[in-house]
Coordinates of C-alpha atoms and ligand atoms in Angstrom, one line a residue:
Chain D
M1 CA 0.1 -0.1 -0.1
K2 CA 1.0 3.6 -0.3
P3 CA 1.1 6.1 2.7
A4 CA -1.6 8.6 3.4
P5 CA -0.4 12.3 2.4
F6 CA 2.2 13.7 4.8
D7 CA 4.5 16.6 4.5
Y8 CA 8.2 16.5 5.3
A9 CA 10.8 18.7 6.8
R10 CA 14.7 18.3 7.3
P11 CA 15.6 20.4 10.5
A12 CA 19.2 21.6 10.4
D13 CA 19.5 21.9 14.0
W14 CA 18.2 20.7 17.3
S15 CA 16.1 23.7 18.2
A16 CA 14.4 23.7 14.8
A17 CA 13.9 20.0 15.3
L18 CA 12.3 20.4 18.7
A19 CA 10.2 23.3 17.3
L20 CA 8.8 20.7 14.7
L21 CA 8.0 18.1 17.3
A22 CA 6.2 21.0 19.4
A23 CA 4.0 21.7 16.2
G24 CA 3.0 18.2 16.0
A25 CA 5.6 16.5 13.6
R26 CA 6.5 12.8 14.0
P27 CA 10.4 12.2 14.1
V28 CA 11.8 9.8 11.6
A29 CA 15.2 8.5 11.6
G30 CA 16.1 5.2 9.5
G31 CA 12.4 4.7 8.6
Q32 CA 12.7 0.9 8.9
S33 CA 9.8 0.8 11.6
L34 CA 7.9 3.8 10.5
G35 CA 8.1 3.4 6.9
P36 CA 6.3 0.2 7.1
M37 CA 3.8 1.7 9.3
L38 CA 3.3 4.6 6.9
N39 CA 2.9 2.1 3.9
L40 CA 0.4 0.0 5.9
R41 CA -1.4 3.2 6.9
V42 CA -0.9 2.2 10.6
A43 CA 0.7 5.5 11.1
T44 CA -0.9 8.7 9.5
P45 CA 1.2 11.7 10.7
E46 CA 0.7 15.0 9.0
K47 CA 4.5 15.9 9.1
L48 CA 7.7 14.0 9.4
A49 CA 10.9 15.7 10.9
D50 CA 13.8 13.8 9.7
L51 CA 16.6 13.7 12.1
R52 CA 19.2 12.0 9.9
H53 CA 20.9 15.3 9.1
L54 CA 21.3 16.8 12.6
P55 CA 24.8 17.5 13.7
G56 CA 26.3 14.6 15.9
Y57 CA 23.2 12.4 15.4
A58 CA 25.3 9.5 14.4
G59 CA 28.5 8.3 15.9
V60 CA 30.1 6.9 18.8
T61 CA 32.4 8.7 21.3
Q62 CA 34.1 7.6 24.4
Q63 CA 34.9 9.7 27.7
G64 CA 36.7 7.8 30.3
G65 CA 34.7 4.7 31.3
T66 CA 31.5 5.9 29.2
I67 CA 30.8 5.0 25.8
R68 CA 28.1 7.1 24.0
I69 CA 26.3 5.9 20.8
G70 CA 24.6 8.5 19.0
A71 CA 20.7 7.6 18.7
G72 CA 21.5 7.9 14.8
T73 CA 24.2 5.4 14.6
T74 CA 22.9 2.6 12.5
H75 CA 22.7 -1.3 13.1
A76 CA 25.3 -1.9 10.4
A77 CA 27.8 0.7 11.7
I78 CA 27.5 -1.2 15.1
E79 CA 27.7 -4.6 13.2
D80 CA 30.9 -3.4 11.5
G81 CA 32.7 -2.3 14.9
A82 CA 31.7 1.4 15.5
V83 CA 31.8 0.7 19.3
P84 CA 35.1 0.1 20.8
G85 CA 36.2 -2.8 23.0
R86 CA 34.5 -5.6 24.5
L87 CA 31.3 -3.8 24.8
G88 CA 31.6 -3.1 20.9
A89 CA 32.2 -6.9 20.2
I90 CA 29.1 -7.7 22.2
L91 CA 26.9 -5.0 20.5
A92 CA 28.3 -6.0 17.1
G93 CA 27.1 -9.6 17.4
V94 CA 23.6 -8.5 18.4
A95 CA 23.4 -6.1 15.6
R96 CA 24.3 -8.8 13.0
R97 CA 21.1 -10.5 13.8
I98 CA 18.7 -7.6 13.5
A99 CA 16.6 -7.8 10.5
Y100 CA 18.8 -7.9 7.0
R101 CA 21.6 -5.9 6.0
P102 CA 19.7 -3.3 3.9
V103 CA 17.5 -2.8 6.8
R104 CA 20.6 -2.6 9.1
N105 CA 22.0 0.1 6.6
R106 CA 19.5 2.5 7.6
G107 CA 17.6 1.5 10.8
T108 CA 19.1 3.2 13.8
I109 CA 19.7 2.2 17.7
G110 CA 17.6 5.3 18.8
G111 CA 14.7 4.5 16.2
S112 CA 14.7 1.0 17.6
L113 CA 14.6 2.1 21.1
A114 CA 12.0 4.7 20.6
H115 CA 9.7 2.6 18.6
A116 CA 9.7 0.1 21.5
D117 CA 8.8 -2.9 20.1
P118 CA 9.0 -5.7 22.8
A119 CA 10.6 -8.1 20.2
A120 CA 13.1 -5.6 19.0
D121 CA 16.8 -6.6 19.8
W122 CA 18.1 -3.1 21.1
V123 CA 15.0 -3.1 23.4
A124 CA 15.8 -6.6 24.7
V125 CA 19.5 -6.2 25.1
L126 CA 20.2 -2.6 26.3
P127 CA 18.6 -2.8 29.7
C128 CA 21.6 -5.7 30.7
F129 CA 24.1 -2.8 30.8
R130 CA 24.2 -0.3 33.4
G131 CA 23.5 2.7 30.9
E132 CA 21.2 5.7 30.4
A133 CA 19.3 7.1 27.6
V134 CA 20.1 10.7 27.0
V135 CA 16.8 12.9 26.0
L136 CA 16.2 16.3 24.8
G137 CA 13.3 18.1 25.2
P138 CA 11.9 21.7 25.4
A139 CA 13.2 22.0 29.0
G140 CA 16.8 20.8 28.1
E141 CA 18.5 17.5 28.5
R142 CA 17.6 14.7 30.9
R143 CA 18.5 11.1 31.7
V144 CA 16.6 8.0 31.9
K145 CA 18.0 4.6 33.1
L146 CA 17.8 2.2 30.1
E147 CA 15.8 -0.6 32.1
R148 CA 13.1 2.1 32.8
F149 CA 13.1 3.6 29.0
V150 CA 10.8 1.2 27.5
T151 CA 7.5 1.2 29.6
G152 CA 5.2 -1.0 27.5
M153 CA 4.3 -2.4 24.2
L154 CA 5.3 0.6 21.8
A155 CA 5.5 2.8 24.8
T156 CA 8.6 4.7 26.2
A157 CA 9.4 7.4 28.6
L158 CA 9.8 10.0 25.9
S159 CA 6.8 12.5 25.8
P160 CA 5.8 13.4 22.0
E161 CA 8.1 16.6 22.2
E162 CA 11.1 14.9 23.2
L163 CA 13.8 13.3 21.2
L164 CA 16.3 10.5 22.2
L165 CA 19.9 11.8 21.6
A166 CA 22.2 9.1 22.5
V167 CA 22.4 6.1 24.9
E168 CA 25.5 5.8 27.2
L169 CA 26.8 2.7 28.2
P170 CA 29.9 1.7 30.6
A171 CA 32.9 0.3 28.8
L172 CA 33.5 -3.3 29.7
P173 CA 36.6 -5.3 30.8
E174 CA 37.9 -7.9 28.4
A175 CA 37.1 -10.4 31.0
A176 CA 33.1 -9.5 31.0
R177 CA 31.4 -12.8 30.0
W178 CA 28.1 -12.4 27.9
G179 CA 25.4 -15.0 27.0
H180 CA 22.8 -14.0 24.5
W181 CA 19.9 -16.2 22.9
K182 CA 17.4 -14.9 20.3
F183 CA 14.7 -17.6 19.2
C184 CA 13.5 -16.8 15.7
R185 CA 12.9 -19.4 13.1
K186 CA 14.6 -17.5 10.1
P187 CA 17.4 -15.4 10.2
G188 CA 16.4 -11.6 10.8
E189 CA 12.9 -12.4 11.8
F190 CA 11.8 -10.5 15.1
S191 CA 12.4 -12.7 18.2
K192 CA 10.0 -14.8 19.8
A193 CA 11.9 -14.7 23.1
T194 CA 15.2 -13.1 23.8
A195 CA 17.5 -13.6 26.9
C196 CA 21.0 -12.1 27.7
V197 CA 23.2 -12.3 30.7
L198 CA 26.1 -10.0 31.4
A199 CA 28.6 -11.1 33.9
V200 CA 31.2 -8.4 34.9
P201 CA 34.1 -9.6 37.2
G202 CA 33.4 -8.0 40.6
E203 CA 29.7 -7.0 40.0
A204 CA 26.4 -8.9 40.3
P205 CA 25.6 -10.6 37.0
R206 CA 22.7 -9.1 35.4
A207 CA 19.9 -10.6 33.1
V208 CA 17.3 -9.7 30.9
L209 CA 14.4 -11.7 29.4
A210 CA 12.3 -10.1 26.4
A211 CA 10.4 -10.3 23.5
L212 CA 7.5 -11.7 25.5
D213 CA 4.7 -8.9 24.4
A214 CA 5.7 -7.0 27.5
P215 CA 8.4 -4.5 28.7
P216 CA 11.8 -6.2 29.0
F217 CA 12.2 -8.1 32.5
V218 CA 15.4 -7.1 34.1
V219 CA 17.1 -9.5 36.8
A220 CA 19.4 -7.0 38.4
D221 CA 21.3 -9.7 40.4
A222 CA 21.4 -12.9 38.4
S223 CA 23.6 -14.7 40.8
A224 CA 21.3 -17.5 41.2
L225 CA 20.8 -17.8 37.7
C226 CA 24.1 -18.5 36.8
A227 CA 24.8 -20.8 39.7
A228 CA 21.7 -23.0 38.7
P229 CA 20.6 -22.0 35.1
E230 CA 17.9 -24.5 34.7
A231 CA 16.2 -24.5 38.0
E232 CA 16.4 -20.5 38.3
A233 CA 15.2 -19.8 34.5
A234 CA 12.1 -22.1 35.5
R235 CA 11.3 -20.2 38.6
L236 CA 11.8 -16.8 37.0
V237 CA 9.6 -17.6 33.9
A238 CA 6.8 -19.3 36.2
A239 CA 6.7 -16.1 37.9
L240 CA 6.1 -14.1 34.9
D241 CA 2.8 -15.8 34.1
V242 CA 3.5 -16.2 30.3
A243 CA -0.1 -17.3 29.0
D244 CA 1.3 -19.3 26.1
P245 CA 3.0 -22.6 27.2
W246 CA 5.2 -22.8 24.1
R247 CA 6.0 -19.1 24.8
A248 CA 7.1 -20.0 28.4
A249 CA 9.1 -23.0 27.2
I250 CA 11.1 -21.0 24.8
A251 CA 11.6 -18.3 27.4
R252 CA 13.0 -20.8 29.8
T253 CA 15.4 -22.3 27.4
A254 CA 16.6 -18.9 26.0
L255 CA 17.4 -17.9 29.8
R256 CA 19.0 -21.0 30.4
R257 CA 21.4 -20.9 27.4
A258 CA 22.2 -17.3 28.0
A259 CA 23.1 -18.0 31.5
E260 CA 25.3 -21.0 30.5
A261 CA 27.0 -19.2 28.1
A262 CA 27.8 -16.3 30.4
S263 CA 28.8 -18.5 33.3
Chain F
M1 CA 1.3 18.3 -3.0
K2 CA 4.0 17.3 -5.5
R3 CA 7.3 19.2 -5.1
P4 CA 10.8 18.7 -6.9
I5 CA 13.1 16.0 -5.6
S6 CA 16.7 16.2 -6.6
L7 CA 18.7 13.3 -6.5
T8 CA 21.6 11.3 -8.3
V9 CA 20.4 8.0 -10.0
N10 CA 23.0 5.8 -11.6
G11 CA 25.4 8.6 -11.8
R12 CA 22.9 11.3 -13.4
A13 CA 21.6 14.2 -11.6
E14 CA 17.8 14.0 -11.6
T15 CA 15.0 16.3 -10.4
V16 CA 11.6 14.6 -10.1
L17 CA 8.2 15.9 -9.1
A18 CA 6.7 13.8 -6.4
E19 CA 4.7 13.9 -3.2
P20 CA 6.9 13.4 0.0
R21 CA 4.9 10.4 0.6
T22 CA 5.9 8.7 -2.8
H23 CA 8.7 6.0 -1.9
L24 CA 11.9 5.5 -3.8
A25 CA 10.8 2.4 -5.7
G26 CA 7.6 4.3 -7.0
L27 CA 9.7 7.4 -7.8
L28 CA 12.3 5.3 -9.8
R29 CA 9.5 3.5 -11.7
E30 CA 7.1 5.8 -12.1
G31 CA 9.0 9.1 -12.2
L32 CA 12.0 7.9 -14.2
R33 CA 10.7 5.0 -15.7
L34 CA 13.4 2.6 -14.5
T35 CA 11.3 -0.4 -13.9
G36 CA 14.2 -2.6 -13.2
T37 CA 13.6 -2.1 -9.4
H38 CA 10.6 -4.3 -8.3
I39 CA 8.1 -3.8 -6.0
G40 CA 6.7 -6.7 -3.5
C41 CA 5.8 -6.3 -0.1
E42 CA 6.3 -2.7 0.4
H43 CA 7.1 -3.2 4.0
G44 CA 10.7 -4.0 4.0
V45 CA 10.4 -7.9 4.1
C46 CA 10.9 -9.4 0.3
G47 CA 13.9 -7.5 -0.8
A48 CA 12.5 -7.1 -4.3
C49 CA 13.1 -3.2 -4.4
T50 CA 16.7 -3.4 -2.9
V51 CA 18.8 -0.8 -4.6
E52 CA 22.0 0.8 -3.5
V53 CA 21.6 4.3 -1.5
D54 CA 24.8 6.2 -0.8
G55 CA 26.8 3.1 -1.5
A56 CA 25.0 0.9 0.7
P57 CA 21.9 -1.4 -0.1
A58 CA 18.7 -0.2 1.1
R59 CA 14.9 -1.1 0.8
A60 CA 13.5 1.4 -1.7
C61 CA 10.1 0.9 -0.5
L62 CA 11.1 2.4 2.9
L63 CA 12.8 5.5 1.7
H64 CA 10.2 8.2 1.2
A65 CA 10.8 10.7 -1.5
G66 CA 11.5 13.7 0.9
A67 CA 14.3 11.6 2.9
A68 CA 15.7 10.6 -0.6
E69 CA 16.3 14.1 -1.4
G70 CA 20.2 14.4 -2.1
A71 CA 20.8 10.8 -2.1
S72 CA 22.8 8.9 -4.6
V73 CA 21.1 6.1 -5.8
R74 CA 22.3 3.0 -8.0
T75 CA 19.7 0.5 -9.6
V76 CA 19.9 -2.8 -11.3
E77 CA 20.3 -0.6 -14.6
G78 CA 23.2 1.2 -13.0
F79 CA 26.0 -1.3 -13.0
D80 CA 27.1 -1.5 -16.6
G81 CA 31.2 -2.0 -16.7
D82 CA 31.1 -3.0 -12.8
A83 CA 33.3 -6.1 -12.6
V84 CA 31.5 -7.8 -9.7
M85 CA 28.1 -7.2 -11.3
T86 CA 29.3 -8.6 -14.6
A87 CA 30.5 -11.7 -13.0
L88 CA 27.5 -12.1 -11.1
R89 CA 25.3 -11.9 -14.1
E90 CA 27.3 -14.6 -15.6
A91 CA 27.2 -16.8 -12.8
F92 CA 23.5 -16.4 -12.2
S93 CA 22.9 -17.3 -15.8
A94 CA 25.3 -20.5 -15.6
E95 CA 23.8 -21.5 -12.1
H96 CA 20.2 -21.0 -13.1
A97 CA 19.6 -18.5 -10.3
L98 CA 16.6 -17.0 -11.8
Q99 CA 13.5 -18.3 -13.3
C100 CA 10.6 -15.5 -13.3
G101 CA 13.2 -12.8 -12.6
Y102 CA 11.1 -10.9 -10.1
C103 CA 13.6 -11.2 -7.2
T104 CA 16.6 -10.8 -9.5
P105 CA 17.2 -6.9 -9.3
G106 CA 17.1 -7.0 -5.5
M107 CA 19.2 -10.3 -5.5
L108 CA 21.9 -9.0 -7.5
V109 CA 22.4 -5.9 -5.3
T110 CA 22.5 -8.0 -2.2
A111 CA 24.9 -10.4 -3.9
R112 CA 27.1 -7.7 -4.9
D113 CA 27.3 -6.4 -1.3
I114 CA 27.9 -9.8 0.1
I115 CA 31.0 -10.3 -2.4
L116 CA 32.6 -7.0 -1.5
R117 CA 31.8 -6.7 2.1
L118 CA 32.2 -10.6 3.1
P119 CA 35.1 -11.8 0.8
D120 CA 35.6 -15.2 2.9
A121 CA 31.9 -15.8 3.3
D122 CA 31.1 -19.5 3.1
E123 CA 27.9 -21.2 2.0
A124 CA 26.2 -20.9 5.7
R125 CA 27.0 -17.1 5.8
V126 CA 25.7 -16.5 2.2
R127 CA 22.6 -18.1 3.1
E128 CA 22.3 -16.1 6.3
E129 CA 23.1 -13.1 4.3
L130 CA 20.2 -13.8 1.7
A131 CA 17.6 -14.1 4.3
G132 CA 16.2 -10.9 3.5
N133 CA 15.7 -11.4 -0.1
L134 CA 12.8 -13.7 -0.8
C135 CA 12.5 -15.9 -4.2
R136 CA 9.6 -17.8 -5.0
C137 CA 11.0 -19.8 -7.9
T138 CA 14.4 -21.2 -7.6
G139 CA 14.5 -22.7 -4.0
Y140 CA 17.8 -20.6 -3.6
R141 CA 20.3 -23.2 -4.4
G142 CA 21.2 -21.7 -8.0
I143 CA 21.4 -18.2 -6.3
V144 CA 23.6 -19.6 -3.5
R145 CA 25.9 -21.4 -6.0
A146 CA 26.2 -18.3 -8.1
I147 CA 27.2 -16.1 -5.3
L148 CA 29.7 -18.9 -4.3
R149 CA 31.1 -19.2 -7.8
V150 CA 32.0 -15.4 -7.9
L151 CA 33.3 -15.5 -4.5
A152 CA 35.8 -18.6 -5.4
Q153 CA 36.8 -16.6 -8.7
R154 CA 37.8 -13.6 -6.6
R155 CA 39.7 -15.7 -4.2
G156 CA 41.7 -16.8 -7.4
Ligands
FAD1 C1 11.9 -6.5 7.4 C2 12.4 -5.8 8.8 C3 12.7 -6.9 9.7 C4 13.2 -6.3 11.1 N1 13.5 -7.2 11.9 C5 14.0 -6.7 13.0 C6 14.6 -7.5 14.1 O1 14.8 -8.8 13.9 N2 14.9 -6.8 15.1 C7 15.0 -5.8 15.5 O2 15.1 -5.0 16.7 N3 14.3 -4.9 14.5 C8 14.0 -5.3 13.5 N4 13.5 -4.3 12.5 C9 13.0 -3.0 12.8 C10 14.4 -2.2 12.6 O3 15.5 -2.5 13.6 C11 14.3 -0.8 12.6 O4 15.3 -0.1 12.2 C12 14.3 0.0 14.0 O5 13.1 -0.7 14.8 C13 13.8 1.5 13.9 O6 15.0 2.3 13.7 P1 14.8 3.6 12.6 O7 15.9 4.5 12.8 O8 14.5 2.9 11.3 O9 13.5 4.1 13.0 P2 12.2 4.9 12.3 O10 11.4 3.8 11.7 O11 12.5 6.1 11.6 O12 11.4 5.5 13.7 C14 10.8 4.4 14.5 C15 9.9 5.3 15.6 O13 10.9 5.9 16.5 C16 10.8 7.3 16.5 N5 12.0 7.9 16.4 C17 13.0 7.5 15.6 N6 14.1 8.4 16.1 C18 13.8 8.9 17.4 C19 14.4 9.7 18.3 N7 15.9 10.1 18.1 N8 13.9 10.5 19.1 C20 12.5 10.1 19.2 N9 11.6 9.2 18.4 C21 12.5 8.6 17.6 C22 9.8 7.5 15.3 O14 9.0 8.6 15.4 C23 9.0 6.2 15.1 O15 7.9 6.3 16.0 C24 13.0 -5.1 11.2 C25 12.7 -4.1 10.4 C26 12.2 -4.5 8.9 C27 11.7 -3.5 7.9
FES2 S1 9.0 -4.0 -1.7 FE1 10.7 -3.4 -0.6 S2 11.3 -5.1 0.5 FE2 9.5 -5.8 -0.5
FES3 S1 13.1 -15.8 -9.9 FE1 11.1 -15.8 -9.2 S2 11.0 -15.0 -7.5 FE2 13.2 -15.5 -7.8

């Protein structure tokens, strides 16, 4: 199908972008989630504000122990190693399994988080890191912990007048262990259950279970899961009350496999 | 409202009158009569519309005219004299990598990207990378073999 008519603007700076949003425009980045919604007429905005040309929107910088990934950084750039160090290697492995390369060439980490599909890969994985989303709004910048950014199905902590600027994540030591399991039947499909476990020496391991039609479920101290993956995965999933027994089964398996890989 | 959209297509500067909601695939086919770019699903899944945008493969059905302003686009019509594409065309023919040809323009753009970006790809990797281009005729074997053939030729 073809989209309903809309107008298009390309703001040159951030204040122009915020002014467009205040006047009701919908932001667009890679268009890889919004594009299908426009074509299917699930979304019918009057005006789009294209963020792609804003200064500093894409790109990765490191300051001390913090790595800042601009919201406009594409999945493909992350797959190709834009993020340095151990964190970069982990994120590259996640990025490679998002959709297909032509989609990854345009789709952005910020667009993915802002869209907040519970099955999306960045939505599932980013809460595992002790990081923050940097948000720009009419009142200036504010920060939101990544585990609180996605609040529901297609719902986030952003107001319609705010933009996601970047995500900031702690750099990781080479010894950090990582387990990640994404269940999908064909490469590039949206996940049916995703789990990840991050174990940084000297810190409590963390785990996330996601893609269950609900916001990601964060286990802030996953020590028990790492010590007894099978039993603890079963206990955690049982407590989540997943309606579909098949879904519950693959969620348990994803969590167990991620924990085993990180232990 | 239609407005002039300026972009580079296959090396030529073009200005096309289009509504912002027109997608690049429609703009190429209807505005420029470049019908080599095919349209299947119009939501990013099938890969038939895959073209090169600013040097990298992209879905032409998900890039709307406004966002395409200023872009440099290369379609299946724009690879004359490109060594990898020439080798791919021969290999697609030799390996029976097409039947109806509907998926072929997108397949060729994706295949060329695989060859240039992943020169060491094995069969499993080629299949993984092809997951975003659907073919309803060939069963993929010929396509995979054609890509592996060009990879092998280039490794010498
Ligand atoms: C065929 C196909 C398969 C896919 N498979 C997967 C998959 O397996 N896993 C996966 O995770 N994703 C998948 N995706 C989605 C893809 O990852 C998208 O790129 C991503 O979800 C959205 O990023 P974008 O930059 O394209 O955002 P857009 O589509 O441009 O925007 C998405 C939403 O976010 C808003 N937005 C964008 N940027 C900002 C910002 N900076 N601040 C505030 N709001 C903003 C927009 O208004 C819109 O509502 C798939 C997409 C396609 C087409
Ligand atoms: S028509 Fe663009 S991906 Fe199917
Ligand atoms: S050759 Fe017919 S769809 Fe691929």
